[in-house]
Coordinates of C-alpha atoms and ligand atoms in Angstrom, one line a residue:
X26 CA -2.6 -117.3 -254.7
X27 CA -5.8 -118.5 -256.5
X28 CA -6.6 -121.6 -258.8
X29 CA -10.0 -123.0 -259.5
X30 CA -8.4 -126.6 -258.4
X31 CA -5.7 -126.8 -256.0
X32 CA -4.2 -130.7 -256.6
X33 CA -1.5 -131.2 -252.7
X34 CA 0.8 -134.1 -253.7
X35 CA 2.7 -135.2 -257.3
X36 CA 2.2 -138.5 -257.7
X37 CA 1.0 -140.8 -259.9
X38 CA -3.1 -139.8 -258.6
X39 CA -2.1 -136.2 -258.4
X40 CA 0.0 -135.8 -261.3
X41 CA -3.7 -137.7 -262.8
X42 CA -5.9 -135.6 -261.2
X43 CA -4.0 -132.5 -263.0
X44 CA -4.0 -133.6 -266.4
X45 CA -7.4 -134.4 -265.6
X46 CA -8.9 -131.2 -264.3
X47 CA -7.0 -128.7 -267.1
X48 CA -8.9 -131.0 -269.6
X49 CA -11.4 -130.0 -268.4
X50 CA -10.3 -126.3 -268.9
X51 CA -10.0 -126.0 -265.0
X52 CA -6.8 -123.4 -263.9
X53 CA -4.7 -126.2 -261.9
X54 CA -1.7 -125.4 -259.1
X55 CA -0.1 -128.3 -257.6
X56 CA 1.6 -128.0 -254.5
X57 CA 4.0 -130.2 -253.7
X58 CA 6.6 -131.3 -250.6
X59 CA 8.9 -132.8 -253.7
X60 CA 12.0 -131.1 -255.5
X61 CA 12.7 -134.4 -257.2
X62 CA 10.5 -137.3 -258.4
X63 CA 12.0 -140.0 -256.3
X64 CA 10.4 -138.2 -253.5
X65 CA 7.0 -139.5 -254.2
X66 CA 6.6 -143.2 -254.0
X67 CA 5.1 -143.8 -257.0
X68 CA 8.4 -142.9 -258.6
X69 CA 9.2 -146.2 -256.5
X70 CA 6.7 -148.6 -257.8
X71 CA 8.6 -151.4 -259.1
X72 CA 5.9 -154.4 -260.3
X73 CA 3.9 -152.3 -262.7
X74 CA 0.1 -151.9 -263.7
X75 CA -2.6 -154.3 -263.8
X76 CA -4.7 -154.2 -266.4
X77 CA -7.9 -156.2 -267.3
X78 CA -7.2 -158.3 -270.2
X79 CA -9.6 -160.9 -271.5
X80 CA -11.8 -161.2 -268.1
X81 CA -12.6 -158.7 -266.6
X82 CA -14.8 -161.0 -263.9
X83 CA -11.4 -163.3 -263.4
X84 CA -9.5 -159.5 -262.4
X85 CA -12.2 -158.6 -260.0
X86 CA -12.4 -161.8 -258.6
X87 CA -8.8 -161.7 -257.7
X88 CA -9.4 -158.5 -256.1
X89 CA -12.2 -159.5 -253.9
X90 CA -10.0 -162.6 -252.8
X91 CA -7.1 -160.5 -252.0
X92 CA -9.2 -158.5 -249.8
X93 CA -10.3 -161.0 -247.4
X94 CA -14.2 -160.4 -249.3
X95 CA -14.0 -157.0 -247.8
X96 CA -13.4 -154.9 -250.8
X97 CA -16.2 -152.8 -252.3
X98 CA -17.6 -154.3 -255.4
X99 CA -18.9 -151.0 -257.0
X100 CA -15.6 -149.7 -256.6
X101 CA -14.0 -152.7 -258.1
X102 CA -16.3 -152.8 -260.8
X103 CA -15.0 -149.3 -261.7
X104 CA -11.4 -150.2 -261.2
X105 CA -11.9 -153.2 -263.5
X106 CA -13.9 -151.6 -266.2
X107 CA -11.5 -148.2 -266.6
X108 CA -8.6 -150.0 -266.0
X109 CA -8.1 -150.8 -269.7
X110 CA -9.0 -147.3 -271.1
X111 CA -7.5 -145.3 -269.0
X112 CA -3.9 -146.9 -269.3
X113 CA -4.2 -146.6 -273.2
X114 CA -5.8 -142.8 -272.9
X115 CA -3.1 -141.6 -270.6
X116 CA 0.1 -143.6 -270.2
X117 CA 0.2 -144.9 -273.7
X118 CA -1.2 -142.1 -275.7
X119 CA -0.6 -139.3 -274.1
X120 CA 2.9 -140.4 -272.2
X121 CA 3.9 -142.9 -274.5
X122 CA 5.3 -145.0 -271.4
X123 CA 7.4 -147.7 -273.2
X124 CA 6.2 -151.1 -271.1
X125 CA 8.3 -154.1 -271.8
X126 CA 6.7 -155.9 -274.8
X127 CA 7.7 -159.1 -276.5
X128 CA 7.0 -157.8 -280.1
X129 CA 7.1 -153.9 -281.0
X130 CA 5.3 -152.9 -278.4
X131 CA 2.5 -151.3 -280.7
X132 CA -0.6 -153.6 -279.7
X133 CA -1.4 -154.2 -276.4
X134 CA -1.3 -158.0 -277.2
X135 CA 2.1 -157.6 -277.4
X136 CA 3.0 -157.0 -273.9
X137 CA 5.3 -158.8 -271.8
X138 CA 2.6 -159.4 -269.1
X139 CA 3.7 -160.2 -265.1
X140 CA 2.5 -162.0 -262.5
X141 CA 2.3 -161.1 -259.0
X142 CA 0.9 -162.8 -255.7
X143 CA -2.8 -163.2 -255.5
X144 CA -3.2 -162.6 -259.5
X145 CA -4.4 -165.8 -261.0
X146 CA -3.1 -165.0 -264.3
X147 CA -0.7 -162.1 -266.1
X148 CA -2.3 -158.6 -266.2
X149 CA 0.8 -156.6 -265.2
X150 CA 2.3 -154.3 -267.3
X151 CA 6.0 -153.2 -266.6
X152 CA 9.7 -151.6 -267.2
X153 CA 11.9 -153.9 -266.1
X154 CA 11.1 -153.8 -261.9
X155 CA 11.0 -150.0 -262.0
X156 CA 7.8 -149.1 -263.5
X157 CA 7.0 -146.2 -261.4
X158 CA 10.0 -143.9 -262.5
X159 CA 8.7 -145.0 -266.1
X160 CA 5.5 -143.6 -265.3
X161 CA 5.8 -140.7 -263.0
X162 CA 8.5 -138.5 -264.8
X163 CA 7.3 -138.3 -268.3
X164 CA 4.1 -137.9 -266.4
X165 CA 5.6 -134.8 -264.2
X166 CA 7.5 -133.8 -267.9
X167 CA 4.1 -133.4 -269.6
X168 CA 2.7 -131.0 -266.8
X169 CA 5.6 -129.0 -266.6
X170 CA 5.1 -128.1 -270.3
X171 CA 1.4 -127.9 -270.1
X172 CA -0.6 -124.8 -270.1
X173 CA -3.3 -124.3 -267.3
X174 CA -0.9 -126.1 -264.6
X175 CA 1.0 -124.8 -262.3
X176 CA 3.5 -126.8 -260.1
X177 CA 5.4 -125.8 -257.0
X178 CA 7.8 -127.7 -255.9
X179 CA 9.3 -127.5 -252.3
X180 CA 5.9 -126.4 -250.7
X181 CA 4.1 -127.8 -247.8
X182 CA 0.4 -128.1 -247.7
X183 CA 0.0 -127.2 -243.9
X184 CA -3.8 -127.2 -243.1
X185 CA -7.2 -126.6 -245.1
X186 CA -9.0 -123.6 -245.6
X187 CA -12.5 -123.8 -243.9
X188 CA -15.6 -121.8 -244.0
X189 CA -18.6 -124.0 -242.4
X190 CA -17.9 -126.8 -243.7
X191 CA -16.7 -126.5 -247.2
X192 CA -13.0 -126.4 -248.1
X193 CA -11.9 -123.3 -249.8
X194 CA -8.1 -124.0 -250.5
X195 CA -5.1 -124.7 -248.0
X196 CA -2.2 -122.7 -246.1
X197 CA 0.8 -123.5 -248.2
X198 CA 5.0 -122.8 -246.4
X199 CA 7.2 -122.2 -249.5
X200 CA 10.3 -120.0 -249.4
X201 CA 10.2 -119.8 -245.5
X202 CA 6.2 -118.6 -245.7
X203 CA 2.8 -119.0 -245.2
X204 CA 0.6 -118.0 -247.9
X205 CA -2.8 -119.3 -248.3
X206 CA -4.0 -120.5 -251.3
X207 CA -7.2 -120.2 -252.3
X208 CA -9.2 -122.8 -254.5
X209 CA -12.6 -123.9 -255.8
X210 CA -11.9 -127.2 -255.0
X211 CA -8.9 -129.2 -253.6
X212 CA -7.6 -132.7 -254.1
X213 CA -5.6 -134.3 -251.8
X214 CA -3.1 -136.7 -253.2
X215 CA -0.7 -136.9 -250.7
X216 CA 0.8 -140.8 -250.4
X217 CA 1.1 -142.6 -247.9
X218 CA 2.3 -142.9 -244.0
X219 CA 5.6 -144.8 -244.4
X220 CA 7.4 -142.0 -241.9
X221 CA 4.7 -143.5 -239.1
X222 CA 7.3 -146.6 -239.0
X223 CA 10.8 -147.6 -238.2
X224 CA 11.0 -149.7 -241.6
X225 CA 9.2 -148.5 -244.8
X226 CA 9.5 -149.3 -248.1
X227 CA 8.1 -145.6 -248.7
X228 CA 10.4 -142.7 -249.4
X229 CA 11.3 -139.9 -246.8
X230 CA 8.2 -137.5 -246.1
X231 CA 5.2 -139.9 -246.4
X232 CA 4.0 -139.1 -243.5
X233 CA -0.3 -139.4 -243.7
X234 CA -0.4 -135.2 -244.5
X235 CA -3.4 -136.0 -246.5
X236 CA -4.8 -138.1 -243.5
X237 CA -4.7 -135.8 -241.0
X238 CA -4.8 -132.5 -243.1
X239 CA -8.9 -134.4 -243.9
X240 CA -9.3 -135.3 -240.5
X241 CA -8.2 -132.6 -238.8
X242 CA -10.7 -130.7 -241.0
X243 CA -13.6 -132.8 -240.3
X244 CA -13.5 -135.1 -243.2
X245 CA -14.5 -138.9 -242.5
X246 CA -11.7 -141.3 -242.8
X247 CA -11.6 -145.1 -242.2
X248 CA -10.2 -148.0 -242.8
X249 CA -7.1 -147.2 -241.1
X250 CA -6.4 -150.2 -239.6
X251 CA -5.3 -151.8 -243.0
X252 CA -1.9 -151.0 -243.1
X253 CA -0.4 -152.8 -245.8
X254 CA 3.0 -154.8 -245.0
X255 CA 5.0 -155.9 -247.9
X256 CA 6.6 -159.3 -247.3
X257 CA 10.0 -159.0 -248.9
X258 CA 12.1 -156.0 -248.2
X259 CA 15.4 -156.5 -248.3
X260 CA 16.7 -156.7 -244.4
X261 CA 20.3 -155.8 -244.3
X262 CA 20.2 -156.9 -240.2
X263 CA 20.1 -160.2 -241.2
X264 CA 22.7 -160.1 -244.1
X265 CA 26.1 -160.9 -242.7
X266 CA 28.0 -159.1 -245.8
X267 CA 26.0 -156.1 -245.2
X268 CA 28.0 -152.4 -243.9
X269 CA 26.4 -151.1 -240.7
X270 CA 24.7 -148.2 -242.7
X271 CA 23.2 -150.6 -245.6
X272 CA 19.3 -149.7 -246.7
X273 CA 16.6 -151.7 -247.1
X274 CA 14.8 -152.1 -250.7
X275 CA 11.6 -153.6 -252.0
X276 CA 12.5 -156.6 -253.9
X277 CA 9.3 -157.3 -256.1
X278 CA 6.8 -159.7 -255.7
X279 CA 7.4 -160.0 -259.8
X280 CA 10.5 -162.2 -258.2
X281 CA 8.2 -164.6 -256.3
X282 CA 5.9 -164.7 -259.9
X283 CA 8.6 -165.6 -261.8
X284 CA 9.3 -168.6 -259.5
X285 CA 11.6 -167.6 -256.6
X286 CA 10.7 -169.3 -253.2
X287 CA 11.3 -168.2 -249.5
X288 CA 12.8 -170.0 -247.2
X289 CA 13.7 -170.2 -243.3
X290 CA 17.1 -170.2 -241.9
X291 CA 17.2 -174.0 -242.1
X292 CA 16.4 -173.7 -245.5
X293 CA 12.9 -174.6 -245.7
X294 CA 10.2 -173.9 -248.2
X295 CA 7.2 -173.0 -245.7
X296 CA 5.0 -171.3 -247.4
X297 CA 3.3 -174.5 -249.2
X298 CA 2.4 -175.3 -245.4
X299 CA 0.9 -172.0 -244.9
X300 CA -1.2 -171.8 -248.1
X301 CA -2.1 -173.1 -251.3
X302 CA -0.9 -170.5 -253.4
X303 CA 2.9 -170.7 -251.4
X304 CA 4.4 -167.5 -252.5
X305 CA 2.1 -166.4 -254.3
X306 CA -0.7 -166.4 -251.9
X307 CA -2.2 -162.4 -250.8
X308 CA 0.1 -160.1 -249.6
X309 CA -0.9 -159.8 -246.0
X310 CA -0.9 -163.7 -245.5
X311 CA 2.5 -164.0 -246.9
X312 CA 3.9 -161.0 -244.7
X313 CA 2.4 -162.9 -241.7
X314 CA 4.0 -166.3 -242.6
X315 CA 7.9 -164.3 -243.2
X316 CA 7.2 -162.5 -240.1
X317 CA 6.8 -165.8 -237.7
X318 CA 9.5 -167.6 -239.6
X319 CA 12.2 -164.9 -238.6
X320 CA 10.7 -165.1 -235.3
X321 CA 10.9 -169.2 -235.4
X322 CA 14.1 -169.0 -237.2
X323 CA 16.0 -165.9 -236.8
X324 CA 15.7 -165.2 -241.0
X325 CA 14.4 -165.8 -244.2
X326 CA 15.5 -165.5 -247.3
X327 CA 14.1 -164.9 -251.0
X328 CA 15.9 -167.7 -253.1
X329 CA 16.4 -166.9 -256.4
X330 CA 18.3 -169.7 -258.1
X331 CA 15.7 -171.2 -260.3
X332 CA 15.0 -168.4 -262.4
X333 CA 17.8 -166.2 -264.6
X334 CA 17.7 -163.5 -261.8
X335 CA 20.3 -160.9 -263.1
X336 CA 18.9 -161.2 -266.8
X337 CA 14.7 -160.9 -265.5
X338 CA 15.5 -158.1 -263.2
X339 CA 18.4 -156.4 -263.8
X340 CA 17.9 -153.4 -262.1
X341 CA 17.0 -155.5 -258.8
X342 CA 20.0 -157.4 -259.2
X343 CA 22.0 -154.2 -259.6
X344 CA 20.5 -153.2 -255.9
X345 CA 22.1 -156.2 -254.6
X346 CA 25.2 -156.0 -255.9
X347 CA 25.5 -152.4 -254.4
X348 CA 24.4 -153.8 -251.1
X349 CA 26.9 -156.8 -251.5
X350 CA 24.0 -159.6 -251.2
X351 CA 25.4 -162.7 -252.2
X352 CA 22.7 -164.2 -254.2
X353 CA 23.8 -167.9 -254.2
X354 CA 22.8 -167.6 -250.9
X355 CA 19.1 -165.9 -251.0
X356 CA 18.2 -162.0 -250.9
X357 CA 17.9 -161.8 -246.7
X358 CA 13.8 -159.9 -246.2
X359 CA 11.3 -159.0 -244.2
X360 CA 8.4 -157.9 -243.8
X361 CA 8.1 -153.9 -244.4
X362 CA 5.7 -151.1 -243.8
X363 CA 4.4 -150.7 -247.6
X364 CA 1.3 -149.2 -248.4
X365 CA -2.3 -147.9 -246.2
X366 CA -5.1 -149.2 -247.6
X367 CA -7.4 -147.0 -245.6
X368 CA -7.4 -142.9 -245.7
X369 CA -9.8 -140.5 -246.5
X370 CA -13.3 -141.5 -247.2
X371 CA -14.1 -141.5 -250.8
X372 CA -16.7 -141.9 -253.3
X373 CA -16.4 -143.3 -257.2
X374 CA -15.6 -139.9 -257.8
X375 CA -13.0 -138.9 -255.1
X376 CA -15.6 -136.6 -252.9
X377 CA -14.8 -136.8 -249.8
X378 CA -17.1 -136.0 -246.8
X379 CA -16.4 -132.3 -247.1
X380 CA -17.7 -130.0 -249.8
X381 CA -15.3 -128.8 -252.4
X382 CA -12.4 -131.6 -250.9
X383 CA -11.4 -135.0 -253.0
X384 CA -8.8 -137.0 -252.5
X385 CA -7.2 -140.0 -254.4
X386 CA -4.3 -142.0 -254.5
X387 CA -3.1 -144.2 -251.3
X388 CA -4.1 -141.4 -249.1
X389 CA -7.9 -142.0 -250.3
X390 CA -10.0 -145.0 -249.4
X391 CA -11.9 -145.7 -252.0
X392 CA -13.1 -149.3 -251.0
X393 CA -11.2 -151.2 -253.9
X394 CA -8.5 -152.5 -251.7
X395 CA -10.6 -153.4 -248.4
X396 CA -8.8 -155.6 -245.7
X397 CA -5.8 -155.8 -248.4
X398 CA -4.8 -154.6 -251.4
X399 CA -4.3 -156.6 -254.6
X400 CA -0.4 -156.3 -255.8
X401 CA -0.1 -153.6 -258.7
X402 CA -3.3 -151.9 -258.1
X403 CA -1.9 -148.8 -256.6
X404 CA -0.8 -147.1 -259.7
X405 CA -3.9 -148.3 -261.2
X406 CA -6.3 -146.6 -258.7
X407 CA -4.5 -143.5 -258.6
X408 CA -4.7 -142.7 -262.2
X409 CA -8.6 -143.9 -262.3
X410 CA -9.3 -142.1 -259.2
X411 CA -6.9 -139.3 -259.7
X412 CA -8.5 -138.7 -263.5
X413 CA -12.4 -138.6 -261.9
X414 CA -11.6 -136.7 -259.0
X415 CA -9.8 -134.0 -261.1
X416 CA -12.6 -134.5 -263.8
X417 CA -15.1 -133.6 -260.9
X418 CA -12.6 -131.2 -258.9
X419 CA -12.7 -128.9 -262.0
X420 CA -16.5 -129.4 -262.8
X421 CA -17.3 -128.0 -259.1
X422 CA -14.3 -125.4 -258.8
X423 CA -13.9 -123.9 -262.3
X424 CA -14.1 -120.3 -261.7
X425 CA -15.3 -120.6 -258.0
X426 CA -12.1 -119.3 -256.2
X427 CA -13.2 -117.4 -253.1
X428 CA -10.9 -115.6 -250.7
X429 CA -11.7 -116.8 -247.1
X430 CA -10.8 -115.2 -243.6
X431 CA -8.2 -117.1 -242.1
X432 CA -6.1 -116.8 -238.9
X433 CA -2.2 -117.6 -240.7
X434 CA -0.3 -120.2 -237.9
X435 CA 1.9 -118.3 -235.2
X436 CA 5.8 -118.8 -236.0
X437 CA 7.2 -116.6 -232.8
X438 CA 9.6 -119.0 -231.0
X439 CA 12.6 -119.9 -232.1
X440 CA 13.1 -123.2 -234.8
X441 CA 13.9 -126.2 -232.9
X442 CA 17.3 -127.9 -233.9
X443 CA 17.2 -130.3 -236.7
X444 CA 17.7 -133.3 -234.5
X445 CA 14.3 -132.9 -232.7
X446 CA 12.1 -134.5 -235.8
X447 CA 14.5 -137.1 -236.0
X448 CA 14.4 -137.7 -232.2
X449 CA 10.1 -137.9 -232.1
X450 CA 9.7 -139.8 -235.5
X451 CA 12.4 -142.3 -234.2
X452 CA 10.0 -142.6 -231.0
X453 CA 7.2 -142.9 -233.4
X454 CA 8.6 -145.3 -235.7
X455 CA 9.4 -147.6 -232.6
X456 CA 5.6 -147.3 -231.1
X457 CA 3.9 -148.2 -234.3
X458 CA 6.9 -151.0 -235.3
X459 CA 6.5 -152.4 -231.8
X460 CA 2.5 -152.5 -231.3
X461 CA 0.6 -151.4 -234.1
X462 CA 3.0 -154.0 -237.3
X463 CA 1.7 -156.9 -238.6
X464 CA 0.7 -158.6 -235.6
X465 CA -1.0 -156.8 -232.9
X466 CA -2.8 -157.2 -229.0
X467 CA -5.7 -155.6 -227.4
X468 CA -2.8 -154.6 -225.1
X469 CA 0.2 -153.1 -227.1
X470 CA -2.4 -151.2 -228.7
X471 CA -3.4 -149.9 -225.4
X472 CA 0.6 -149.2 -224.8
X473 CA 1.0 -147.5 -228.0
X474 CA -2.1 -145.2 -227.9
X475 CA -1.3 -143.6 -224.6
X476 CA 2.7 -143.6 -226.0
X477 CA 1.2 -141.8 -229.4
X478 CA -0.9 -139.2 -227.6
X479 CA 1.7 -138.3 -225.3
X480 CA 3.7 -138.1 -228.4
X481 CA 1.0 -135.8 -230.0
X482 CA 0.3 -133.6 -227.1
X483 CA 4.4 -132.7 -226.9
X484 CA 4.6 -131.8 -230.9
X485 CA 1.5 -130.1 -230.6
X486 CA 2.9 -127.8 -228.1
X487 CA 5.4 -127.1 -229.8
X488 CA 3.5 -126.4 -233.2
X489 CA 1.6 -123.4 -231.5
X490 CA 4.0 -121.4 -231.8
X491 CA 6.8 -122.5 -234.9
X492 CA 6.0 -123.3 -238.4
X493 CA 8.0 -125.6 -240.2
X494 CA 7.5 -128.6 -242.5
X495 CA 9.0 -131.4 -240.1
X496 CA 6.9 -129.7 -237.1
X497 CA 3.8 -130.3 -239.6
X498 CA 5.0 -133.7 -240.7
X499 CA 6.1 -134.3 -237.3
X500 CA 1.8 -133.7 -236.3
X501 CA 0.4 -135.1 -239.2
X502 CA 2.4 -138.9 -238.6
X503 CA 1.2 -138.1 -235.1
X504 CA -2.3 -138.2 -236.3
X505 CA -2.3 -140.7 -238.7
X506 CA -0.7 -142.9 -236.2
X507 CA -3.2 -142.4 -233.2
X508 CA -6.1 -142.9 -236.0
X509 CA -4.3 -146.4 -237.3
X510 CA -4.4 -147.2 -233.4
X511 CA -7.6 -146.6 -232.5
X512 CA -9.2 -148.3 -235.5
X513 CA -6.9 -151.2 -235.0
X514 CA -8.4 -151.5 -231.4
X515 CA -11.8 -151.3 -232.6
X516 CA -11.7 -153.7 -235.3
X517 CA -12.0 -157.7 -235.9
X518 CA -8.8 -159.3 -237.6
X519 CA -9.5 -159.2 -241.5
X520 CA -6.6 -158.9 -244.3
X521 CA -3.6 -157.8 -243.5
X522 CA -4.7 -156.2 -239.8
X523 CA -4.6 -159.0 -237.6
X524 CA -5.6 -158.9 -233.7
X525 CA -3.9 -161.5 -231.6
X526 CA -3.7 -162.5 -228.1
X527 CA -0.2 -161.6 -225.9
X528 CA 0.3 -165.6 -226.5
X529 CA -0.2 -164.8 -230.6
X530 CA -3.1 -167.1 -231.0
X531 CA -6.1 -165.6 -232.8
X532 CA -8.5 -163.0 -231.0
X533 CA -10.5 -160.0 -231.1
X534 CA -11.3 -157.9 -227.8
X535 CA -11.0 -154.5 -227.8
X536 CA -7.8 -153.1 -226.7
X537 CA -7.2 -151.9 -222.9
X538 CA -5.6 -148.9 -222.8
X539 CA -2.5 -148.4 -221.2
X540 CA -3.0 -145.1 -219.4
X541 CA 0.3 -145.2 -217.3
X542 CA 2.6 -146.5 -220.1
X543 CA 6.3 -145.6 -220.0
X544 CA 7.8 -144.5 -216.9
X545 CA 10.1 -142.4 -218.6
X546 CA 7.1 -140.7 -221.0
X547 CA 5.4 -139.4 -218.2
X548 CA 5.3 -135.3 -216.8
X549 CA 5.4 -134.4 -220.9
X550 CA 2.8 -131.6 -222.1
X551 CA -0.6 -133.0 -221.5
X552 CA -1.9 -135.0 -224.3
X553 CA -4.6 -133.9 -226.9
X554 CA -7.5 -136.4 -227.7
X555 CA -7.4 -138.7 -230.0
Ligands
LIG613 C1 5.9 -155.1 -255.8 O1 6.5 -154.8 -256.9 O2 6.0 -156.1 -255.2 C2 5.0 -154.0 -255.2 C3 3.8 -153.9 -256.1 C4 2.7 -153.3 -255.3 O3 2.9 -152.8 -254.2 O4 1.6 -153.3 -255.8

């Protein structure tokens, strides 16, 4: 197959980047892991979509404070400034998304506006606490009818096409093969690396393809040890109504802006001690503050009973009800692997390091978030970086389609039994959960570096000679793991990645690695670098 912009990923940035590039006239396939659109997280998003209202300054501001003063303030800058008109251009004019409004809904004035943690005013607009769905399938609706894009569904982007250093397209599995596809530029937009831990609030299959598909390739990618932990997921382990299989769900920091307060198994409000925002303080200081209270206490919970819960968030309220929560009593949460704000290098127009490759979405870093990531600026970045990187994928690929020489993967041994994915990403989840969560020590990072190579080395083996999606997903967590390690041990405490000593007070040596590790992980297939 040919197309002069190959987009790997359909959500909100590549679904963008799309729409984007066949503006521009450009011939568009998107390849994609999904057959539904609750398989890509945007289609989770549940606060909404900031969006600069009267001062611009006060938005940026807010995103610079979030970020521990890490985030990139040309990047910002062009957050801020297109945040406005893209969200009219594309989700209002061209998807006619239907945001809650407290008039008609026909002037933007007329918004019902949200607040989240770390926003010092309301910017957010929303659908009820599901605003990604609201978004992503008319978005996925309009493509499908469009001419000039092409979308496979059920495909897996396995590695990129290379020819000294410039990207010519990727090896795609669909239908049981490999076929290469061949493109004048490529756009990664591939989520996010919630499969990398035990407890996500990601769906299945975000597991860091984009990551390590870039890296792998060459591409520069950093940041990586800003991974993002949202501070209330709903934790069935400590809800005593809850069935042995009950899942956990992101209940929306909207909740804490509309007034609900956390508190510790002896039922007190801490986070006015840890902060002078409380509950609304950034993300990552929050997630720290619920994380040492369960330790302290043995649970927190998200009490609700001073706003009109099932009325402001019905559909929230309708997830607890299924899950049996007894609200009376506080939504039981923790802290939860939610979002990377690190990933592939990019510039203010999604180039990455490689000719002819962009990326965009959460598996680009395009400096806006820094240490931390403001809340509802995820949909927001991926439509303005998804829109400029297909703008750009299309300027530099239209027409330019080359075929490549390529050696296609070997798929001679037999497929490994289902269970075996499950088995290693279970292992992985634990590592990263363990060592590499919220709080970590020079010396678990160690521990989980050796654990993750070994890890690497075994799936590596095995992906020499089988081809199948898990085996790929199985590598590409592997990868995106080790480099969320490594950068975690080379990095000072900022935002939400915090170094500590074994005793948890503050510090910041280097990590020693762990070269003997588990007893029962040694004598496995030698390990490959990291
Ligand atoms: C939330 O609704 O709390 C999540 C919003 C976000 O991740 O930006």
């Amino acid at each position: 197959m040919k197309a002069d912009v190959l987009v790997v990923g359909s959500g909100i940035a590549g679904c963008a980047a799309a729409l984007a590039a066949a503006r521009e006239g450009a011939d568009v396939l998107v390849v994609t892991k999904a057959t539904e659109p609750e398989d890509a997280a945007s289609d989770w998003a549940q606060g909404g979509i900031a969006v600069t209202q009267s001062a611009p300054e006060e938005f940026a501001a807010d995103i610079r404070r979030a970020s521990d003063g890490t985030a990139d303030p040309e990047a910002v800058e062009t957050l801020v400034s297109e945040s406005r008109a893209v969200v009219e251009d594309v989700l209002l004019d061209t998807l006619e998304v239907e945001f809650d409004a407290v008039g008609d809904g026909t002037d933007a004035a007329d918004f019902d506006l949200a607040r989240e943690a770390g926003h010092s005013s309301r910017r957010i607009l929303h659908v009820d606490a599901s605003t990604g769905a609201h978004v992503l399938r008319p978005f996925l609706q309009h493509l499908s009818a469009r001419d000039g894009v092409r979308i496979v569904e059920d495909a897996t982007a396995l590695d990129l096409l290379t020819e000294e250093g410039t990207v010519r397209g990727a090896t795609v599995l669909a239908d049981g093969e490999v076929e290469p596809v061949f493109a004048g530029a490529t756009v990664l937009a591939t989520g996010g690396i919630g499969d990398c831990y035990a407890r996500s609030t990601n769906p299945a299959g975000a597991t860091g393809d984009g990551v390590a598909m870039a890296a792998l390739a060459g591409a520069t990618v950093s940041d990586m040890q800003y991974v993002q932990f949202h501070p209330t997921a709903y934790d069935p382990r400590t809800d005593q109504r809850a069935d042995d299989d009950a899942q956990p769900f992101l209940v929306s920091e909207a909740v804490r802006g509309e007034g609900a307060v956390l508190r510790d198994a002896d039922g007190h409000r801490f986070m006015p001690d840890v902060h002078e925002d409380a509950e609304l303080a950034p993300r990552d200081v929050v997630a720290r503050a619920v994380s040492r209270a369960r330790d302290r206490t043995g649970r927190v919970v998200l009490d609700v009973s001073d706003l009109d819960f099932r009325e402001e968030f019905p559909d929230l309220a309708a997830l607890c009800d299924d899950r049996g929560v007894d609200l009376d009593a506080g939504i039981p949460v923790a802290p939860s692997e939610h979002f990377l704000c690190g990933g592939v290098a990019v510039d203010d127009r999604g180039r990455t390091s490689l000719s002819r490759l962009f990326a965009a979405g959460e598996c680009a870093r395009t400096g806006v978030h820094g240490a931390n990531r403001l809340a509802s600026t995820s949909l927001l970045e991926g439509l303005v970086w998804g829109v400029r990187a297909g703008e750009t994928a299309a300027e530099r690929g239209r027409g330019e389609a080359e075929t490549v020489e390529y050696a296609p993967p070997r798929d001679s041994d037999p497929a490994l039994p289902d269970a075996f994915a499950d088995t290693k990403f279970d292992r992985l989840g634990r590592t990263m959960d363990e060592f590499v969560g919220i709080e970590r020590t020079p010396d678990g990072l160690g521990t989980a570096r050796a654990r993750l190579r070994r890890l690497k080395g075994e799936v590596d083996a095995y992906a020499r000679t089988r081809v199948s999606r898990s085996i790929y997903e199985l590598r590409n967590a592997c990868v995106s793991s080790l480099l969320v390690a490594r950068a975690a041990a080379d990095a000072p405490s900022a935002g939400c990645h915090s170094l500590v000593d074994s005793d948890g007070s503050e510090g910041s040596e280097g990590s020693k690695e762990d070269e003997q590790g588990d007893d029962a992980e040694q004598g496995v297939t030698p390990s490959a670098d990291d």
